[in-house]
Tab-separated table of C-alpha atoms (C1' of nucleotides) in Angstrom:
chain	number	residue	atom	x	y	z
Y	1	MET	CA	98.655	-112.200	152.534
Y	2	ALA	CA	96.201	-110.713	150.091
Y	3	ILE	CA	94.930	-107.178	150.329
Y	4	ASN	CA	91.200	-107.244	149.799
Y	5	SER	CA	90.258	-103.661	149.417
Y	6	ASP	CA	88.859	-100.828	147.399
Y	7	MET	CA	92.177	-99.118	147.881
Y	8	MET	CA	93.482	-100.893	144.791
Y	9	ARG	CA	91.590	-98.414	142.731
Y	10	GLY	CA	93.769	-95.932	140.916
Y	11	VAL	CA	97.150	-97.454	141.663
Y	12	ALA	CA	97.293	-99.845	138.710
Y	13	GLU	CA	98.088	-97.088	136.224
Y	14	PRO	CA	101.061	-95.517	138.008
Y	15	ILE	CA	102.460	-98.976	138.765
Y	16	ILE	CA	102.256	-100.115	135.172
Y	17	LEU	CA	103.765	-96.896	133.876
Y	18	LYS	CA	106.566	-97.158	136.397
Y	19	LEU	CA	107.392	-100.734	135.384
Y	20	LEU	CA	107.383	-99.857	131.708
Y	21	ASN	CA	109.706	-96.984	132.448
Y	22	TYR	CA	112.409	-99.554	133.193
Y	23	LYS	CA	111.844	-101.872	130.251
Y	24	LYS	CA	109.320	-103.028	127.717
Y	25	MET	CA	107.058	-105.736	129.069
Y	26	TYR	CA	104.092	-107.800	127.955
Y	27	GLY	CA	100.846	-108.077	129.851
Y	28	TYR	CA	101.145	-111.511	131.345
Y	29	GLU	CA	104.658	-110.653	132.462
Y	30	ILE	CA	103.438	-107.551	134.270
Y	31	ILE	CA	100.909	-109.614	136.202
Y	32	LYS	CA	103.543	-112.100	137.314
Y	33	VAL	CA	106.066	-109.437	138.254
Y	34	VAL	CA	103.600	-107.377	140.271
Y	35	ASN	CA	102.239	-110.370	142.162
Y	36	GLU	CA	105.708	-111.676	142.863
Y	37	LYS	CA	107.172	-108.343	143.940
Y	38	THR	CA	104.325	-107.810	146.374
Y	39	ASP	CA	104.545	-111.329	147.795
Y	40	ASN	CA	101.047	-111.866	146.482
Y	41	ALA	CA	99.681	-108.987	148.513
Y	42	PHE	CA	98.473	-107.899	145.105
Y	43	GLN	CA	96.875	-110.666	143.122
Y	44	TRP	CA	96.288	-109.092	139.769
Y	45	LYS	CA	94.257	-110.995	137.237
Y	46	GLU	CA	93.775	-110.487	133.531
Y	47	GLY	CA	90.472	-108.748	134.110
Y	48	THR	CA	92.304	-106.046	135.986
Y	49	LEU	CA	95.328	-105.605	133.807
Y	50	TYR	CA	94.287	-105.862	130.196
Y	51	PRO	CA	91.527	-103.242	130.306
Y	52	CYS	CA	93.970	-100.967	132.067
Y	53	LEU	CA	96.625	-101.487	129.385
Y	54	HIS	CA	94.081	-100.738	126.706
Y	55	ARG	CA	93.054	-97.550	128.457
Y	56	LEU	CA	96.640	-96.428	128.725
Y	57	GLU	CA	97.272	-97.138	125.082
Y	58	ALA	CA	94.098	-95.342	124.030
Y	59	SER	CA	95.350	-92.354	125.994
Y	60	GLY	CA	98.654	-92.433	124.171
Y	61	LEU	CA	100.671	-93.141	127.290
Y	62	ILE	CA	101.981	-96.494	126.091
Y	63	GLU	CA	102.482	-98.196	122.758
Y	64	SER	CA	102.239	-101.868	121.829
Y	65	GLU	CA	104.142	-104.078	119.473
Y	66	TRP	CA	103.619	-107.756	118.763
Y	67	GLN	CA	106.616	-109.992	119.129
Y	68	THR	CA	106.878	-113.771	119.046
Y	69	ALA	CA	108.790	-115.475	121.839
Y	70	GLU	CA	111.143	-118.419	121.323
Y	71	SER	CA	108.407	-120.528	122.826
Y	72	GLY	CA	106.328	-119.634	119.820
Y	73	LYS	CA	103.780	-117.635	121.801
Y	74	PRO	CA	102.887	-114.230	120.450
Y	75	ARG	CA	103.351	-111.493	123.028
Y	76	LYS	CA	102.232	-107.896	122.955
Y	77	TYR	CA	105.029	-105.784	124.294
Y	78	TYR	CA	104.324	-102.348	125.693
Y	79	THR	CA	106.615	-99.350	125.846
Y	80	LEU	CA	106.239	-95.972	127.457
Y	81	THR	CA	105.695	-92.962	125.210
Y	82	LYS	CA	107.125	-89.548	125.959
Y	83	LYS	CA	103.680	-88.484	127.096
Y	84	GLY	CA	103.587	-91.591	129.257
Y	85	MET	CA	106.829	-90.662	130.977
Y	86	ALA	CA	105.450	-87.303	132.004
Y	87	GLU	CA	102.214	-88.887	133.157
Y	88	MET	CA	104.134	-91.503	135.118
Y	89	ALA	CA	106.017	-88.843	137.009
Y	90	ALA	CA	102.798	-86.971	137.687
Y	91	LYS	CA	100.974	-90.039	138.915
Y	92	VAL	CA	103.810	-91.138	141.164
Y	93	GLU	CA	103.895	-87.662	142.640
Y	94	GLU	CA	100.135	-87.777	143.066
Y	95	TRP	CA	100.399	-91.058	144.953
Y	96	SER	CA	103.127	-89.611	147.114
Y	97	HIS	CA	101.015	-86.618	148.026
Y	98	PHE	CA	97.941	-88.724	148.529
Y	99	SER	CA	99.556	-91.331	150.756
Y	100	LYS	CA	101.231	-88.694	152.907
Y	101	THR	CA	97.873	-87.009	153.356
Y	102	VAL	CA	96.190	-90.226	154.431
Y	103	ASN	CA	99.030	-90.882	156.842
Y	104	VAL	CA	98.484	-87.500	158.448
Y	105	LEU	CA	94.931	-88.514	159.224
Y	106	LEU	CA	95.594	-92.091	160.258
Y	107	PHE	CA	98.781	-91.624	162.252
Y	108	ALA	CA	98.271	-88.200	163.768
V	1	MET	CA	96.011	-78.330	146.046
V	2	ALA	CA	93.239	-80.835	145.491
V	3	ILE	CA	93.859	-84.498	144.839
V	4	ASN	CA	91.664	-85.559	141.977
V	5	SER	CA	91.988	-89.262	141.922
V	6	ASP	CA	90.450	-92.680	142.083
V	7	MET	CA	92.819	-93.351	144.930
V	8	MET	CA	90.309	-91.802	147.317
V	9	ARG	CA	88.377	-95.014	147.168
V	10	GLY	CA	88.469	-97.051	150.340
V	11	VAL	CA	90.201	-94.576	152.610
V	12	ALA	CA	87.113	-92.755	153.866
V	13	GLU	CA	86.133	-95.556	156.237
V	14	PRO	CA	89.434	-95.935	158.098
V	15	ILE	CA	89.749	-92.164	158.357
V	16	ILE	CA	86.281	-91.725	159.818
V	17	LEU	CA	86.764	-94.580	162.255
V	18	LYS	CA	90.093	-93.147	163.323
V	19	LEU	CA	88.616	-89.707	163.969
V	20	LEU	CA	85.744	-91.140	165.953
V	21	ASN	CA	88.226	-93.116	168.007
V	22	TYR	CA	89.364	-89.801	169.504
V	23	LYS	CA	85.979	-88.250	170.147
V	24	LYS	CA	82.358	-88.257	169.114
V	25	MET	CA	81.721	-86.078	166.095
V	26	TYR	CA	78.850	-85.130	163.832
V	27	GLY	CA	78.895	-85.426	160.063
V	28	TYR	CA	79.342	-81.842	159.033
V	29	GLU	CA	82.122	-81.517	161.567
V	30	ILE	CA	83.965	-84.498	160.107
V	31	ILE	CA	83.876	-82.917	156.664
V	32	LYS	CA	85.326	-79.656	157.947
V	33	VAL	CA	88.018	-81.334	160.024
V	34	VAL	CA	89.186	-83.629	157.225
V	35	ASN	CA	89.329	-80.851	154.644
V	36	GLU	CA	91.136	-78.560	157.038
V	37	LYS	CA	93.641	-81.147	158.264
V	38	THR	CA	94.561	-82.032	154.699
V	39	ASP	CA	94.889	-78.394	153.618
V	40	ASN	CA	92.049	-79.048	151.224
V	41	ALA	CA	93.949	-81.828	149.492
V	42	PHE	CA	90.816	-83.740	150.361
V	43	GLN	CA	87.632	-81.890	149.558
V	44	TRP	CA	84.967	-84.086	151.031
V	45	LYS	CA	81.365	-83.239	150.313
V	46	GLU	CA	78.139	-84.452	151.876
V	47	GLY	CA	77.616	-86.914	149.045
V	48	THR	CA	80.784	-88.697	150.045
V	49	LEU	CA	80.451	-88.646	153.790
V	50	TYR	CA	76.840	-89.284	154.678
V	51	PRO	CA	76.426	-92.496	152.689
V	52	CYS	CA	79.666	-93.697	154.238
V	53	LEU	CA	78.458	-92.921	157.744
V	54	HIS	CA	75.231	-94.768	157.064
V	55	ARG	CA	77.146	-97.791	155.806
V	56	LEU	CA	79.309	-97.816	158.890
V	57	GLU	CA	76.309	-97.571	161.158
V	58	ALA	CA	74.478	-100.312	159.270
V	59	SER	CA	77.536	-102.484	159.788
V	60	GLY	CA	77.456	-101.802	163.501
V	61	LEU	CA	80.828	-100.072	163.524
V	62	ILE	CA	79.463	-96.736	164.721
V	63	GLU	CA	76.395	-95.525	166.586
V	64	SER	CA	74.486	-92.276	166.266
V	65	GLU	CA	72.741	-90.025	168.732
V	66	TRP	CA	70.863	-86.808	168.101
V	67	GLN	CA	71.919	-83.793	170.086
V	68	THR	CA	70.950	-80.154	169.755
V	69	ALA	CA	73.693	-77.551	169.684
V	70	GLU	CA	73.522	-74.197	171.479
V	71	SER	CA	72.969	-72.672	168.066
V	72	GLY	CA	69.725	-74.608	167.957
V	73	LYS	CA	70.782	-76.883	165.121
V	74	PRO	CA	70.187	-80.592	165.566
V	75	ARG	CA	73.316	-82.646	165.112
V	76	LYS	CA	73.752	-86.370	164.761
V	77	TYR	CA	76.756	-87.394	166.798
V	78	TYR	CA	78.566	-90.603	166.014
V	79	THR	CA	80.565	-92.792	168.352
V	80	LEU	CA	82.697	-95.851	167.724
V	81	THR	CA	81.386	-99.225	168.865
V	82	LYS	CA	83.622	-101.955	170.244
V	83	LYS	CA	83.315	-103.704	166.913
V	84	GLY	CA	84.243	-100.422	165.255
V	85	MET	CA	87.418	-100.138	167.289
V	86	ALA	CA	88.601	-103.530	166.126
V	87	GLU	CA	87.672	-102.723	162.564
V	88	MET	CA	89.476	-99.389	162.797
V	89	ALA	CA	92.670	-101.086	163.850
V	90	ALA	CA	92.315	-103.630	161.069
V	91	LYS	CA	91.667	-101.008	158.424
V	92	VAL	CA	94.552	-98.824	159.525
V	93	GLU	CA	96.806	-101.854	159.398
V	94	GLU	CA	95.446	-102.700	155.987
V	95	TRP	CA	96.238	-99.220	154.728
V	96	SER	CA	99.703	-99.473	156.183
V	97	HIS	CA	100.365	-102.736	154.421
V	98	PHE	CA	98.802	-101.515	151.222
V	99	SER	CA	100.703	-98.241	151.039
V	100	LYS	CA	104.019	-99.911	151.805
V	101	THR	CA	103.348	-102.375	149.010
V	102	VAL	CA	102.595	-99.627	146.525
V	103	ASN	CA	105.755	-97.847	147.605
V	104	VAL	CA	107.807	-100.938	146.891
V	105	LEU	CA	106.561	-100.847	143.315
V	106	LEU	CA	106.761	-97.106	142.758
V	107	PHE	CA	110.026	-96.346	144.524
V	108	ALA	CA	112.023	-99.496	143.875
I	1	DA	C1'	64.082	-55.719	156.025
I	2	DA	C1'	65.690	-58.767	152.628
I	3	DT	C1'	68.903	-61.461	150.582
I	4	DT	C1'	72.786	-64.407	150.827
I	5	DA	C1'	75.906	-67.548	153.074
I	6	DA	C1'	76.785	-71.002	156.371
I	7	DT	C1'	75.287	-74.832	159.007
I	8	DA	C1'	73.394	-79.556	159.091
I	9	DC	C1'	70.966	-83.238	157.585
I	10	DA	C1'	69.732	-86.462	153.423
I	11	DT	C1'	69.404	-89.027	148.888
I	12	DA	C1'	69.240	-90.163	143.961
I	13	DG	C1'	71.645	-91.029	139.757
I	14	DA	C1'	75.749	-91.137	137.002
I	15	DC	C1'	80.365	-92.784	136.614
I	16	DA	C1'	84.164	-95.813	136.366
I	17	DG	C1'	87.729	-99.027	137.771
I	18	DG	C1'	88.511	-103.573	139.772
I	19	DC	C1'	87.100	-108.331	139.829
I	20	DG	C1'	85.178	-112.832	138.748
I	21	DA	C1'	84.026	-115.603	135.077
I	22	DT	C1'	84.634	-117.141	130.764
I	23	DG	C1'	86.622	-117.894	126.312
I	24	DC	C1'	90.302	-119.209	122.854
I	25	DA	C1'	94.773	-121.094	121.553
I	26	DT	C1'	99.298	-123.155	122.160
I	27	DA	C1'	103.228	-125.172	124.847
I	28	DA	C1'	104.860	-127.699	128.659
I	29	DT	C1'	104.273	-131.012	132.097
I	30	DA	C1'	102.426	-135.069	134.727
U	1	DT	C1'	96.394	-138.193	127.487
U	2	DA	C1'	94.983	-134.891	130.734
U	3	DT	C1'	96.214	-131.088	133.151
U	4	DT	C1'	98.678	-126.989	134.058
U	5	DA	C1'	100.905	-122.789	132.524
U	6	DT	C1'	101.273	-119.284	129.185
U	7	DG	C1'	99.231	-115.382	126.714
U	8	DC	C1'	95.716	-112.795	124.750
U	9	DA	C1'	90.808	-110.781	125.326
U	10	DT	C1'	86.078	-109.172	126.947
U	11	DC	C1'	81.530	-109.039	129.390
U	12	DG	C1'	78.830	-107.837	133.351
U	13	DC	C1'	78.512	-107.116	138.108
U	14	DC	C1'	79.652	-104.558	142.163
U	15	DT	C1'	80.374	-100.680	144.856
U	16	DG	C1'	82.354	-96.363	146.566
U	17	DT	C1'	82.755	-91.566	145.047
U	18	DC	C1'	80.934	-87.402	143.008
U	19	DT	C1'	77.605	-84.086	141.242
U	20	DA	C1'	73.413	-82.282	141.888
U	21	DT	C1'	69.535	-81.431	144.360
U	22	DG	C1'	66.505	-80.919	148.331
U	23	DT	C1'	64.948	-79.177	153.068
U	24	DA	C1'	65.364	-76.312	157.130
U	25	DT	C1'	67.348	-73.189	160.402
U	26	DT	C1'	70.660	-69.668	161.829
U	27	DA	C1'	74.124	-66.066	160.918
U	28	DA	C1'	75.861	-62.572	158.212
U	29	DT	C1'	75.720	-59.312	154.869
U	30	DT	C1'	73.704	-55.732	151.924
DNA sequence: AATTAATACATAGACAGGCGATGCATAATA
DNA sequence: TATTATGCATCGCCTGTCTATGTATTAATT
């Protein structure tokens, strides 16, 4: 079941950084993985992901590298920078704090 | 410590509805209560709350009623409508689903 | 007595991220 | 051969939040 909400705002960045912390990935792959892992609760589209990736790269949190798959399709693989690792940890912690705070108000 | 984040988006409505589910409150009071209950992790201002209250009222989820305090200050008290109660439950459930989904991705 | 802070409402404009739509190109499938 | 899936990209809209500003009254401070 899809989540149709403004709440999506702000969580794309920590999620992407977290995924890239495990392994290098390309954009289209990230979309598929996120949608699958959330049972399509998240239904990310290109218009959500690519601008976000570009922002992260412009901020020096991730780096890209073109690589051609066996299929012949060129893919842009992203990796986390050292700065990105620190920012990932910070953003995950921020989410943790934030969600706990909301829970205090909603489940008091 | 303040949360400075885009994540704030979308949570104001369920929080307000939840608070009003307990008792009628006026705007300024809601601001104080939220900031206090979150130890100032949330730092709501008028510019955040009042437009939100007006949206909720326009949607028929809450109703307002002027009342003058002993201090002499006029206050606009808000109460939850029947429609608002249903919407509150839905939004709280939505948050629950949403936050669990984010947690799956961030703490896998 | 006069100034400042707190209370209590309100709105206007800027900002920015998510989303839908669209585009291009190639490979795989029906 | 036509359609779907892959894989990149961007433009413009939408909308909730934030900063700033405004008004008015009461309380507190100097």
